[in-house]
């Protein structure tokens, strides 16, 4: 770990500090080039945009530019370390946007924990971007921040800690249920954790067909039930009438365990209480609620996913957010709505059922990857994700009326 720590620090410091740079995309070699790039030539697109703001998409980088914005109140699993400390993560997010979807992005660290100040800051700079990716903002403030910005901005605003996790989780969960042979309408889920990701995952699973009464969510005080008086408005959404109070109670006969909480909270004895072929998504990072080898020793029939790359079935946001924004930007969407999120989830789900290209097998050093308990989610390096997910999102944007341009030919089926 000491060696890895030093390697990580060197990676961020060399050959120049940080992970990103800005490159010139037009000629800038001659006096004529400079006259066109700045004064006096720049006056022409200025006048055009002033007359018709939509032309900003034609004459500037707005249409391929995402703002990656945080206040550092929930950095990875490290907690509230402040806006500046979040900058390496936001730069990393921008790197992933560029690497996987050729989207340019700028990270913005807003040094405030006040919701009003944060919202006003983002509102005042939103016109710079074609979309805004919110990141590492703690719950419950993140819900209000995203809601208010969606209402006030006419570009997509997407809190990836909520929706990116939810989209990939739903994709894998639907495939796991298919393997188990159980309809989502009949499945009973226990969700350990009641933060932003847990609430968003549960919401999207409801949109995908899971019945609200079949979801038992737990926070630090136990099962969220209708008799509790200590619930905020977001937890209240998942309060159900039940006499179950503990994790052990909740897991009795459950089909699914979704962990978005902390390490080693699902013991083998608790896992044993679940129904046959239990589905376990232990997504706490870096240490899951139960390690796959421990889970499989206790329940050989388990269908297992984690947030880690060194185990099969990694629930990784990079499977979603670059391609979701790619599709949204390509049709100049005004929002990323529920239909677009579900379209992304189903596209990721369907891709896992297709034959895996040889280059991916080679990259992972395996002879085969076949749809089944060990492969329910595609690998992040699968180049087919770009057109599959972006196309599904773009088509859903057009179908639901939030697109402001026609569907590009590359996404037409």
mmCIF file of C-alpha atoms in Angstrom:
data_model
loop_
_atom_site.group_PDB
_atom_site.id
_atom_site.type_symbol
_atom_site.label_atom_id
_atom_site.label_comp_id
_atom_site.label_asym_id
_atom_site.label_seq_id
_atom_site.Cartn_x
_atom_site.Cartn_y
_atom_site.Cartn_z
ATOM 1 C CA UNK A 1 0.000 0.000 0.000
ATOM 2 C CA UNK A 2 2.901 2.354 0.701
ATOM 3 C CA UNK A 3 4.245 1.764 -2.810
ATOM 4 C CA UNK A 4 0.796 2.306 -4.317
ATOM 5 C CA UNK A 5 0.369 5.541 -2.368
ATOM 6 C CA UNK A 6 3.637 6.908 -3.728
ATOM 7 C CA UNK A 7 2.763 5.769 -7.239
ATOM 8 C CA UNK A 8 -0.608 7.531 -6.990
ATOM 9 C CA UNK A 9 1.029 10.750 -5.827
ATOM 10 C CA UNK A 10 3.619 10.595 -8.637
ATOM 11 C CA UNK A 11 0.856 9.897 -11.168
ATOM 12 C CA UNK A 12 -0.864 13.143 -10.195
ATOM 13 C CA UNK A 13 2.356 15.195 -10.057
ATOM 14 C CA UNK A 14 4.238 14.032 -13.160
ATOM 15 C CA UNK A 15 5.016 14.841 -15.918
ATOM 16 C CA UNK A 16 3.065 17.997 -15.012
ATOM 17 C CA UNK A 17 0.705 18.613 -12.080
ATOM 18 C CA UNK A 18 -2.838 17.307 -12.521
ATOM 19 C CA UNK A 19 -4.462 15.014 -15.074
ATOM 20 C CA UNK A 20 -5.751 17.463 -17.718
ATOM 21 C CA UNK A 21 -4.628 20.183 -20.084
ATOM 22 C CA UNK A 22 -6.310 22.528 -22.566
ATOM 23 C CA UNK A 23 -5.504 22.187 -26.257
ATOM 24 C CA UNK A 24 -6.122 24.540 -29.177
ATOM 25 C CA UNK A 25 -8.550 23.068 -31.719
ATOM 26 C CA UNK A 26 -8.198 25.668 -34.522
ATOM 27 C CA UNK A 27 -5.195 27.073 -36.430
ATOM 28 C CA UNK A 28 -3.328 29.773 -34.509
ATOM 29 C CA UNK A 29 -0.093 30.125 -36.452
ATOM 30 C CA UNK A 30 -0.476 33.237 -38.592
ATOM 31 C CA UNK A 31 -1.575 36.830 -38.123
ATOM 32 C CA UNK A 32 -4.743 35.939 -40.065
ATOM 33 C CA UNK A 33 -5.477 33.043 -37.699
ATOM 34 C CA UNK A 34 -5.148 35.296 -34.664
ATOM 35 C CA UNK A 35 -7.361 37.952 -36.252
ATOM 36 C CA UNK A 36 -10.067 35.319 -36.755
ATOM 37 C CA UNK A 37 -9.610 33.750 -33.317
ATOM 38 C CA UNK A 38 -9.739 37.018 -31.406
ATOM 39 C CA UNK A 39 -10.019 40.635 -32.470
ATOM 40 C CA UNK A 40 -11.594 41.580 -34.820
ATOM 41 C CA UNK A 41 -12.961 38.236 -36.091
ATOM 42 C CA UNK A 42 -14.416 37.091 -32.771
ATOM 43 C CA UNK A 43 -16.956 39.910 -32.948
ATOM 44 C CA UNK A 44 -18.934 38.023 -35.591
ATOM 45 C CA UNK A 45 -19.908 34.994 -33.476
ATOM 46 C CA UNK A 46 -20.472 37.353 -30.519
ATOM 47 C CA UNK A 47 -23.089 39.276 -32.513
ATOM 48 C CA UNK A 48 -24.634 36.058 -33.822
ATOM 49 C CA UNK A 49 -24.991 34.533 -30.338
ATOM 50 C CA UNK A 50 -26.393 37.751 -28.910
ATOM 51 C CA UNK A 51 -29.098 37.609 -31.558
ATOM 52 C CA UNK A 52 -29.701 33.847 -31.270
ATOM 53 C CA UNK A 53 -28.321 32.124 -28.126
ATOM 54 C CA UNK A 54 -28.680 28.674 -29.732
ATOM 55 C CA UNK A 55 -25.765 29.586 -32.009
ATOM 56 C CA UNK A 56 -23.464 29.171 -28.997
ATOM 57 C CA UNK A 57 -23.653 25.475 -29.884
ATOM 58 C CA UNK A 58 -22.390 26.288 -33.394
ATOM 59 C CA UNK A 59 -19.624 28.777 -32.638
ATOM 60 C CA UNK A 60 -18.286 27.688 -29.210
ATOM 61 C CA UNK A 61 -17.381 24.494 -27.362
ATOM 62 C CA UNK A 62 -20.562 24.691 -25.255
ATOM 63 C CA UNK A 63 -22.191 21.713 -26.967
ATOM 64 C CA UNK A 64 -19.367 19.356 -25.982
ATOM 65 C CA UNK A 65 -18.549 20.855 -22.586
ATOM 66 C CA UNK A 66 -19.636 19.495 -19.196
ATOM 67 C CA UNK A 67 -19.065 21.203 -15.870
ATOM 68 C CA UNK A 68 -17.947 18.753 -13.161
ATOM 69 C CA UNK A 69 -18.973 20.544 -9.985
ATOM 70 C CA UNK A 70 -18.579 19.743 -6.283
ATOM 71 C CA UNK A 71 -18.255 21.315 -2.863
ATOM 72 C CA UNK A 72 -16.272 18.387 -1.458
ATOM 73 C CA UNK A 73 -18.732 17.465 1.282
ATOM 74 C CA UNK A 74 -18.774 13.741 0.397
ATOM 75 C CA UNK A 75 -15.522 12.864 -1.373
ATOM 76 C CA UNK A 76 -15.491 9.189 -2.365
ATOM 77 C CA UNK A 77 -15.507 7.320 0.939
ATOM 78 C CA UNK A 78 -13.408 9.982 2.648
ATOM 79 C CA UNK A 79 -16.164 12.328 3.776
ATOM 80 C CA UNK A 80 -16.245 16.120 4.005
ATOM 81 C CA UNK A 81 -12.696 17.230 3.249
ATOM 82 C CA UNK A 82 -13.552 20.495 1.547
ATOM 83 C CA UNK A 83 -13.878 21.842 -1.972
ATOM 84 C CA UNK A 84 -10.189 22.054 -2.838
ATOM 85 C CA UNK A 85 -9.498 18.490 -1.702
ATOM 86 C CA UNK A 86 -12.163 17.293 -4.162
ATOM 87 C CA UNK A 87 -10.237 18.694 -7.142
ATOM 88 C CA UNK A 88 -8.258 15.486 -7.920
ATOM 89 C CA UNK A 89 -11.543 13.559 -8.039
ATOM 90 C CA UNK A 90 -13.204 16.142 -10.269
ATOM 91 C CA UNK A 91 -10.175 16.148 -12.591
ATOM 92 C CA UNK A 92 -10.424 12.362 -12.640
ATOM 93 C CA UNK A 93 -14.069 12.603 -13.629
ATOM 94 C CA UNK A 94 -13.121 14.956 -16.450
ATOM 95 C CA UNK A 95 -10.463 12.486 -17.568
ATOM 96 C CA UNK A 96 -13.090 9.743 -17.772
ATOM 97 C CA UNK A 97 -15.449 11.961 -19.778
ATOM 98 C CA UNK A 98 -12.678 12.538 -22.324
ATOM 99 C CA UNK A 99 -11.349 8.978 -22.347
ATOM 100 C CA UNK A 100 -14.659 7.204 -22.824
ATOM 101 C CA UNK A 101 -16.911 9.677 -24.672
ATOM 102 C CA UNK A 102 -14.608 12.418 -26.040
ATOM 103 C CA UNK A 103 -16.429 15.025 -23.948
ATOM 104 C CA UNK A 104 -14.519 18.084 -22.789
ATOM 105 C CA UNK A 105 -15.095 19.042 -19.187
ATOM 106 C CA UNK A 106 -13.944 21.605 -16.667
ATOM 107 C CA UNK A 107 -13.936 20.956 -12.944
ATOM 108 C CA UNK A 108 -15.374 23.643 -10.659
ATOM 109 C CA UNK A 109 -14.913 23.411 -6.900
ATOM 110 C CA UNK A 110 -17.425 25.629 -5.084
ATOM 111 C CA UNK A 111 -16.166 26.553 -1.620
ATOM 112 C CA UNK A 112 -19.428 26.619 0.309
ATOM 113 C CA UNK A 113 -21.626 24.219 2.248
ATOM 114 C CA UNK A 114 -24.622 26.564 2.006
ATOM 115 C CA UNK A 115 -27.237 25.209 -0.402
ATOM 116 C CA UNK A 116 -28.416 28.648 -1.531
ATOM 117 C CA UNK A 117 -24.885 29.857 -2.220
ATOM 118 C CA UNK A 118 -23.980 26.693 -4.096
ATOM 119 C CA UNK A 119 -27.105 26.777 -6.240
ATOM 120 C CA UNK A 120 -26.693 30.463 -7.067
ATOM 121 C CA UNK A 121 -23.053 29.970 -8.037
ATOM 122 C CA UNK A 122 -23.889 27.151 -10.423
ATOM 123 C CA UNK A 123 -26.889 28.981 -11.869
ATOM 124 C CA UNK A 124 -24.658 31.957 -12.656
ATOM 125 C CA UNK A 125 -22.172 29.888 -14.667
ATOM 126 C CA UNK A 126 -24.509 27.274 -16.157
ATOM 127 C CA UNK A 127 -24.671 28.924 -19.597
ATOM 128 C CA UNK A 128 -20.987 28.072 -20.039
ATOM 129 C CA UNK A 129 -21.789 24.390 -20.351
ATOM 130 C CA UNK A 130 -23.855 21.940 -22.364
ATOM 131 C CA UNK A 131 -24.433 19.898 -19.202
ATOM 132 C CA UNK A 132 -23.558 19.802 -15.496
ATOM 133 C CA UNK A 133 -22.314 16.749 -13.604
ATOM 134 C CA UNK A 134 -22.686 17.197 -9.838
ATOM 135 C CA UNK A 135 -20.334 15.098 -7.755
ATOM 136 C CA UNK A 136 -19.384 14.282 -4.160
ATOM 137 C CA UNK A 137 -22.067 16.415 -2.462
ATOM 138 C CA UNK A 138 -23.467 14.967 0.735
ATOM 139 C CA UNK A 139 -27.063 13.959 1.372
ATOM 140 C CA UNK A 140 -29.618 15.272 1.968
ATOM 141 C CA UNK A 141 -28.378 18.601 0.531
ATOM 142 C CA UNK A 142 -27.561 16.948 -2.790
ATOM 143 C CA UNK A 143 -31.254 16.244 -3.426
ATOM 144 C CA UNK A 144 -32.306 19.858 -3.015
ATOM 145 C CA UNK A 145 -29.312 21.177 -4.962
ATOM 146 C CA UNK A 146 -30.027 18.926 -7.926
ATOM 147 C CA UNK A 147 -33.776 19.581 -7.855
ATOM 148 C CA UNK A 148 -33.348 23.348 -7.821
ATOM 149 C CA UNK A 149 -30.742 23.341 -10.563
ATOM 150 C CA UNK A 150 -32.857 21.096 -12.784
ATOM 151 C CA UNK A 151 -35.719 23.563 -12.370
ATOM 152 C CA UNK A 152 -33.639 26.667 -13.104
ATOM 153 C CA UNK A 153 -31.230 25.463 -15.814
ATOM 154 C CA UNK A 154 -32.155 24.541 -19.384
ATOM 155 C CA UNK A 155 -29.288 22.046 -19.726
ATOM 156 C CA UNK A 156 -28.942 18.547 -18.247
ATOM 157 C CA UNK A 157 -28.070 18.534 -14.531
ATOM 158 C CA UNK A 158 -27.098 15.083 -13.267
ATOM 159 C CA UNK A 159 -25.827 14.076 -9.814
ATOM 160 C CA UNK A 160 -23.753 11.060 -10.722
ATOM 161 C CA UNK A 161 -23.379 9.721 -7.187
ATOM 162 C CA UNK A 162 -27.134 9.213 -7.274
ATOM 163 C CA UNK A 163 -28.077 8.375 -10.821
ATOM 164 C CA UNK A 164 -24.895 6.869 -12.247
ATOM 165 C CA UNK A 165 -24.843 4.292 -9.479
ATOM 166 C CA UNK A 166 -28.574 3.709 -9.874
ATOM 167 C CA UNK A 167 -28.433 3.150 -13.629
ATOM 168 C CA UNK A 168 -25.630 0.574 -13.461
ATOM 169 C CA UNK A 169 -27.233 -1.087 -10.444
ATOM 170 C CA UNK A 170 -30.577 -1.446 -12.220
ATOM 171 C CA UNK A 171 -28.870 -2.876 -15.313
ATOM 172 C CA UNK A 172 -27.079 -5.538 -13.288
ATOM 173 C CA UNK A 173 -30.044 -6.198 -11.043
ATOM 174 C CA UNK A 174 -32.382 -6.876 -13.970
ATOM 175 C CA UNK A 175 -29.892 -9.367 -15.393
ATOM 176 C CA UNK A 176 -29.406 -11.038 -12.022
ATOM 177 C CA UNK A 177 -33.168 -11.393 -11.616
ATOM 178 C CA UNK A 178 -33.396 -12.894 -15.115
ATOM 179 C CA UNK A 179 -30.794 -15.499 -14.185
ATOM 180 C CA UNK A 180 -32.615 -16.169 -10.921
ATOM 181 C CA UNK A 181 -35.856 -16.521 -12.870
ATOM 182 C CA UNK A 182 -37.796 -13.965 -10.875
ATOM 183 C CA UNK A 183 -39.758 -10.972 -12.150
ATOM 184 C CA UNK A 184 -38.809 -7.631 -10.691
ATOM 185 C CA UNK A 185 -42.443 -7.099 -9.684
ATOM 186 C CA UNK A 186 -42.210 -10.114 -7.383
ATOM 187 C CA UNK A 187 -38.723 -9.547 -5.981
ATOM 188 C CA UNK A 188 -38.189 -8.403 -2.396
ATOM 189 C CA UNK A 189 -35.156 -6.209 -1.711
ATOM 190 C CA UNK A 190 -33.310 -5.096 1.404
ATOM 191 C CA UNK A 191 -31.297 -1.899 0.975
ATOM 192 C CA UNK A 192 -28.695 -1.270 3.668
ATOM 193 C CA UNK A 193 -27.968 2.446 3.562
ATOM 194 C CA UNK A 194 -30.232 5.437 3.080
ATOM 195 C CA UNK A 195 -27.984 8.035 1.486
ATOM 196 C CA UNK A 196 -28.046 9.577 -1.966
ATOM 197 C CA UNK A 197 -27.061 6.441 -3.882
ATOM 198 C CA UNK A 198 -29.393 4.154 -1.922
ATOM 199 C CA UNK A 199 -32.405 6.402 -2.410
ATOM 200 C CA UNK A 200 -31.689 6.945 -6.102
ATOM 201 C CA UNK A 201 -31.118 3.216 -6.745
ATOM 202 C CA UNK A 202 -34.377 2.364 -5.010
ATOM 203 C CA UNK A 203 -36.259 5.042 -6.925
ATOM 204 C CA UNK A 204 -35.000 3.804 -10.291
ATOM 205 C CA UNK A 205 -35.746 0.197 -9.358
ATOM 206 C CA UNK A 206 -39.319 1.309 -8.642
ATOM 207 C CA UNK A 207 -39.406 2.951 -12.076
ATOM 208 C CA UNK A 208 -38.202 -0.352 -13.522
ATOM 209 C CA UNK A 209 -41.103 -2.218 -11.901
ATOM 210 C CA UNK A 210 -40.167 -3.055 -8.310
ATOM 211 C CA UNK A 211 -43.088 -2.624 -5.916
ATOM 212 C CA UNK A 212 -42.525 -0.017 -3.158
ATOM 213 C CA UNK A 213 -43.864 -2.382 -0.510
ATOM 214 C CA UNK A 214 -41.170 -4.907 -1.483
ATOM 215 C CA UNK A 215 -38.329 -2.550 -0.548
ATOM 216 C CA UNK A 216 -37.051 -2.495 3.024
ATOM 217 C CA UNK A 217 -34.479 0.268 3.501
ATOM 218 C CA UNK A 218 -32.331 0.519 6.621
ATOM 219 C CA UNK A 219 -30.381 3.413 8.093
ATOM 220 C CA UNK A 220 -28.328 3.488 11.299
ATOM 221 C CA UNK A 221 -31.518 3.188 13.356
ATOM 222 C CA UNK A 222 -32.765 0.084 11.576
ATOM 223 C CA UNK A 223 -35.640 -0.537 9.181
ATOM 224 C CA UNK A 224 -37.298 2.589 7.836
ATOM 225 C CA UNK A 225 -40.922 1.938 8.733
ATOM 226 C CA UNK A 226 -44.070 4.029 8.894
ATOM 227 C CA UNK A 227 -44.027 4.215 12.688
ATOM 228 C CA UNK A 228 -40.782 6.198 12.868
ATOM 229 C CA UNK A 229 -40.869 9.918 13.595
ATOM 230 C CA UNK A 230 -37.189 10.681 12.907
ATOM 231 C CA UNK A 231 -37.257 10.484 9.098
ATOM 232 C CA UNK A 232 -36.464 13.294 6.669
ATOM 233 C CA UNK A 233 -38.637 13.706 3.577
ATOM 234 C CA UNK A 234 -36.363 11.527 1.458
ATOM 235 C CA UNK A 235 -36.325 8.576 3.838
ATOM 236 C CA UNK A 236 -40.053 8.989 4.436
ATOM 237 C CA UNK A 237 -40.569 8.035 0.796
ATOM 238 C CA UNK A 238 -39.437 4.494 1.702
ATOM 239 C CA UNK A 239 -41.262 4.078 5.001
ATOM 240 C CA UNK A 240 -43.415 0.939 4.844
ATOM 241 C CA UNK A 241 -45.845 -0.793 7.156
ATOM 242 C CA UNK A 242 -43.858 -3.680 8.605
ATOM 243 C CA UNK A 243 -43.060 -5.288 11.937
ATOM 244 C CA UNK A 244 -39.461 -5.988 10.836
ATOM 245 C CA UNK A 245 -36.960 -3.810 12.662
ATOM 246 C CA UNK A 246 -33.449 -5.219 12.247
ATOM 247 C CA UNK A 247 -31.281 -6.258 9.309
ATOM 248 C CA UNK A 248 -31.750 -9.886 10.346
ATOM 249 C CA UNK A 249 -35.525 -9.433 10.305
ATOM 250 C CA UNK A 250 -35.455 -7.707 6.930
ATOM 251 C CA UNK A 251 -33.264 -10.327 5.251
ATOM 252 C CA UNK A 252 -35.511 -13.270 6.137
ATOM 253 C CA UNK A 253 -36.570 -14.659 2.741
ATOM 254 C CA UNK A 254 -35.331 -11.602 0.804
ATOM 255 C CA UNK A 255 -34.302 -12.030 -2.830
ATOM 256 C CA UNK A 256 -31.927 -9.054 -3.027
ATOM 257 C CA UNK A 257 -29.434 -7.354 -0.747
ATOM 258 C CA UNK A 258 -28.266 -3.936 -1.933
ATOM 259 C CA UNK A 259 -25.450 -2.570 0.196
ATOM 260 C CA UNK A 260 -24.503 1.102 0.036
ATOM 261 C CA UNK A 261 -23.278 1.389 3.585
ATOM 262 C CA UNK A 262 -19.975 0.100 4.988
ATOM 263 C CA UNK A 263 -17.593 -2.865 5.126
ATOM 264 C CA UNK A 264 -18.428 -6.288 6.558
ATOM 265 C CA UNK A 265 -21.995 -5.455 7.592
ATOM 266 C CA UNK A 266 -23.481 -8.542 5.918
ATOM 267 C CA UNK A 267 -22.294 -11.599 7.819
ATOM 268 C CA UNK A 268 -22.517 -15.172 6.465
ATOM 269 C CA UNK A 269 -25.219 -15.881 9.062
ATOM 270 C CA UNK A 270 -27.306 -12.975 7.769
ATOM 271 C CA UNK A 271 -26.776 -14.053 4.164
ATOM 272 C CA UNK A 272 -28.033 -17.518 5.083
ATOM 273 C CA UNK A 273 -31.445 -16.009 5.879
ATOM 274 C CA UNK A 274 -32.024 -14.954 2.276
ATOM 275 C CA UNK A 275 -34.063 -16.813 -0.352
ATOM 276 C CA UNK A 276 -32.556 -19.311 -2.786
ATOM 277 C CA UNK A 277 -30.047 -17.901 -5.303
ATOM 278 C CA UNK A 278 -29.741 -14.624 -3.393
ATOM 279 C CA UNK A 279 -28.664 -11.512 -5.285
ATOM 280 C CA UNK A 280 -26.061 -9.519 -3.370
ATOM 281 C CA UNK A 281 -24.839 -6.131 -4.567
ATOM 282 C CA UNK A 282 -22.253 -5.211 -1.921
ATOM 283 C CA UNK A 283 -21.215 -1.805 -3.220
ATOM 284 C CA UNK A 284 -19.389 -0.239 -0.285
ATOM 285 C CA UNK A 285 -15.934 0.889 -1.476
ATOM 286 C CA UNK A 286 -13.187 -0.072 -1.141
ATOM 287 C CA UNK A 287 -14.360 -2.800 1.214
ATOM 288 C CA UNK A 288 -17.755 -4.370 0.454
ATOM 289 C CA UNK A 289 -20.438 -5.313 2.954
ATOM 290 C CA UNK A 290 -19.346 -8.913 2.378
ATOM 291 C CA UNK A 291 -16.421 -10.161 0.322
ATOM 292 C CA UNK A 292 -17.386 -12.394 -2.624
ATOM 293 C CA UNK A 293 -15.257 -15.299 -1.415
ATOM 294 C CA UNK A 294 -16.947 -15.148 1.981
ATOM 295 C CA UNK A 295 -20.392 -14.897 0.419
ATOM 296 C CA UNK A 296 -19.785 -17.834 -1.920
ATOM 297 C CA UNK A 297 -18.457 -19.985 0.891
ATOM 298 C CA UNK A 298 -21.670 -19.360 2.828
ATOM 299 C CA UNK A 299 -24.008 -19.445 -0.165
ATOM 300 C CA UNK A 300 -22.577 -21.115 -3.298
ATOM 301 C CA UNK A 301 -25.744 -20.100 -5.162
ATOM 302 C CA UNK A 302 -25.207 -16.348 -4.638
ATOM 303 C CA UNK A 303 -25.202 -13.905 -7.573
ATOM 304 C CA UNK A 304 -22.686 -11.301 -6.492
ATOM 305 C CA UNK A 305 -21.642 -7.796 -7.523
ATOM 306 C CA UNK A 306 -19.370 -5.241 -5.853
ATOM 307 C CA UNK A 307 -17.900 -1.834 -6.584
ATOM 308 C CA UNK A 308 -14.407 -3.291 -7.067
ATOM 309 C CA UNK A 309 -12.582 -4.003 -10.302
ATOM 310 C CA UNK A 310 -10.765 -7.056 -8.925
ATOM 311 C CA UNK A 311 -13.999 -9.048 -8.619
ATOM 312 C CA UNK A 312 -16.542 -9.984 -11.306
ATOM 313 C CA UNK A 313 -19.572 -7.758 -11.844
ATOM 314 C CA UNK A 314 -18.229 -4.342 -10.927
ATOM 315 C CA UNK A 315 -20.918 -1.709 -10.369
ATOM 316 C CA UNK A 316 -18.970 1.173 -11.881
ATOM 317 C CA UNK A 317 -20.414 4.581 -12.755
ATOM 318 C CA UNK A 318 -18.089 4.849 -15.734
ATOM 319 C CA UNK A 319 -20.397 2.377 -17.494
ATOM 320 C CA UNK A 320 -22.996 5.134 -17.491
ATOM 321 C CA UNK A 321 -22.216 8.813 -17.078
ATOM 322 C CA UNK A 322 -19.870 9.433 -20.070
ATOM 323 C CA UNK A 323 -22.290 7.827 -22.495
ATOM 324 C CA UNK A 324 -25.404 9.314 -20.895
ATOM 325 C CA UNK A 325 -23.987 12.803 -21.332
ATOM 326 C CA UNK A 326 -22.781 11.921 -24.845
ATOM 327 C CA UNK A 327 -26.320 11.039 -25.893
ATOM 328 C CA UNK A 328 -27.822 14.050 -24.127
ATOM 329 C CA UNK A 329 -25.313 16.478 -25.653
ATOM 330 C CA UNK A 330 -25.728 15.039 -29.141
ATOM 331 C CA UNK A 331 -29.418 16.025 -29.185
ATOM 332 C CA UNK A 332 -28.924 19.192 -27.076
ATOM 333 C CA UNK A 333 -31.223 17.806 -24.402
ATOM 334 C CA UNK A 334 -32.629 20.225 -21.842
ATOM 335 C CA UNK A 335 -32.658 17.553 -19.130
ATOM 336 C CA UNK A 336 -31.823 13.945 -18.315
ATOM 337 C CA UNK A 337 -35.193 12.501 -17.355
ATOM 338 C CA UNK A 338 -36.320 9.186 -15.896
ATOM 339 C CA UNK A 339 -36.973 7.692 -19.328
ATOM 340 C CA UNK A 340 -33.407 8.474 -20.410
ATOM 341 C CA UNK A 341 -32.004 6.874 -17.246
ATOM 342 C CA UNK A 342 -34.034 3.704 -17.781
ATOM 343 C CA UNK A 343 -33.024 3.619 -21.448
ATOM 344 C CA UNK A 344 -29.384 3.729 -20.362
ATOM 345 C CA UNK A 345 -29.944 0.933 -17.830
ATOM 346 C CA UNK A 346 -31.596 -1.316 -20.403
ATOM 347 C CA UNK A 347 -28.839 -0.635 -22.953
ATOM 348 C CA UNK A 348 -26.170 -1.639 -20.427
ATOM 349 C CA UNK A 349 -28.240 -4.663 -19.453
ATOM 350 C CA UNK A 350 -28.641 -5.821 -23.062
ATOM 351 C CA UNK A 351 -24.963 -5.402 -23.882
ATOM 352 C CA UNK A 352 -24.020 -7.951 -21.204
ATOM 353 C CA UNK A 353 -25.925 -10.591 -23.157
ATOM 354 C CA UNK A 354 -23.939 -10.151 -26.376
ATOM 355 C CA UNK A 355 -20.762 -12.084 -27.237
ATOM 356 C CA UNK A 356 -17.705 -10.375 -25.751
ATOM 357 C CA UNK A 357 -15.064 -9.207 -28.280
ATOM 358 C CA UNK A 358 -11.667 -10.904 -28.174
ATOM 359 C CA UNK A 359 -9.825 -7.693 -27.287
ATOM 360 C CA UNK A 360 -11.775 -7.446 -24.028
ATOM 361 C CA UNK A 361 -11.035 -11.084 -23.185
ATOM 362 C CA UNK A 362 -7.362 -10.398 -23.857
ATOM 363 C CA UNK A 363 -7.407 -7.260 -21.701
ATOM 364 C CA UNK A 364 -8.752 -9.246 -18.751
ATOM 365 C CA UNK A 365 -6.649 -12.338 -19.425
ATOM 366 C CA UNK A 366 -9.564 -14.757 -19.717
ATOM 367 C CA UNK A 367 -10.705 -17.214 -22.373
ATOM 368 C CA UNK A 368 -14.399 -16.404 -22.175
ATOM 369 C CA UNK A 369 -17.038 -14.160 -20.648
ATOM 370 C CA UNK A 370 -20.543 -15.484 -20.977
ATOM 371 C CA UNK A 371 -23.776 -14.053 -19.643
ATOM 372 C CA UNK A 372 -24.382 -15.659 -16.271
ATOM 373 C CA UNK A 373 -23.765 -15.186 -12.539
ATOM 374 C CA UNK A 374 -20.125 -14.167 -13.110
ATOM 375 C CA UNK A 375 -20.950 -11.741 -15.939
ATOM 376 C CA UNK A 376 -24.098 -9.657 -15.530
ATOM 377 C CA UNK A 377 -22.542 -6.234 -16.187
ATOM 378 C CA UNK A 378 -20.328 -5.255 -19.158
ATOM 379 C CA UNK A 379 -16.719 -4.255 -18.634
ATOM 380 C CA UNK A 380 -15.927 -0.511 -18.602
ATOM 381 C CA UNK A 381 -13.480 -0.825 -21.512
ATOM 382 C CA UNK A 382 -16.155 -2.284 -23.822
ATOM 383 C CA UNK A 383 -16.129 0.203 -26.701
ATOM 384 C CA UNK A 384 -19.673 -0.824 -27.671
ATOM 385 C CA UNK A 385 -21.020 1.050 -24.631
ATOM 386 C CA UNK A 386 -20.572 4.376 -26.405
ATOM 387 C CA UNK A 387 -23.066 3.886 -29.207
ATOM 388 C CA UNK A 388 -25.313 1.507 -27.264
ATOM 389 C CA UNK A 389 -25.881 3.735 -24.233
ATOM 390 C CA UNK A 390 -25.541 7.136 -25.905
ATOM 391 C CA UNK A 391 -27.908 6.056 -28.662
ATOM 392 C CA UNK A 392 -30.502 4.768 -26.217
ATOM 393 C CA UNK A 393 -30.328 8.013 -24.224
ATOM 394 C CA UNK A 394 -30.563 10.194 -27.342
ATOM 395 C CA UNK A 395 -33.567 8.257 -28.655
ATOM 396 C CA UNK A 396 -35.318 8.537 -25.286
ATOM 397 C CA UNK A 397 -34.629 12.285 -25.216
ATOM 398 C CA UNK A 398 -36.233 12.689 -28.627
ATOM 399 C CA UNK A 399 -39.182 10.465 -27.701
ATOM 400 C CA UNK A 400 -39.891 12.407 -24.497
ATOM 401 C CA UNK A 401 -39.572 15.854 -26.045
ATOM 402 C CA UNK A 402 -36.468 17.154 -24.238
ATOM 403 C CA UNK A 403 -34.226 17.049 -27.337
ATOM 404 C CA UNK A 404 -33.680 20.298 -29.223
ATOM 405 C CA UNK A 405 -32.174 18.797 -32.378
ATOM 406 C CA UNK A 406 -32.948 15.825 -34.552
ATOM 407 C CA UNK A 407 -31.602 12.394 -33.745
ATOM 408 C CA UNK A 408 -28.144 11.988 -35.318
ATOM 409 C CA UNK A 409 -27.997 9.371 -38.057
ATOM 410 C CA UNK A 410 -25.517 7.241 -36.069
ATOM 411 C CA UNK A 411 -28.189 6.638 -33.413
ATOM 412 C CA UNK A 412 -31.035 5.711 -35.750
ATOM 413 C CA UNK A 413 -32.066 2.060 -35.621
#
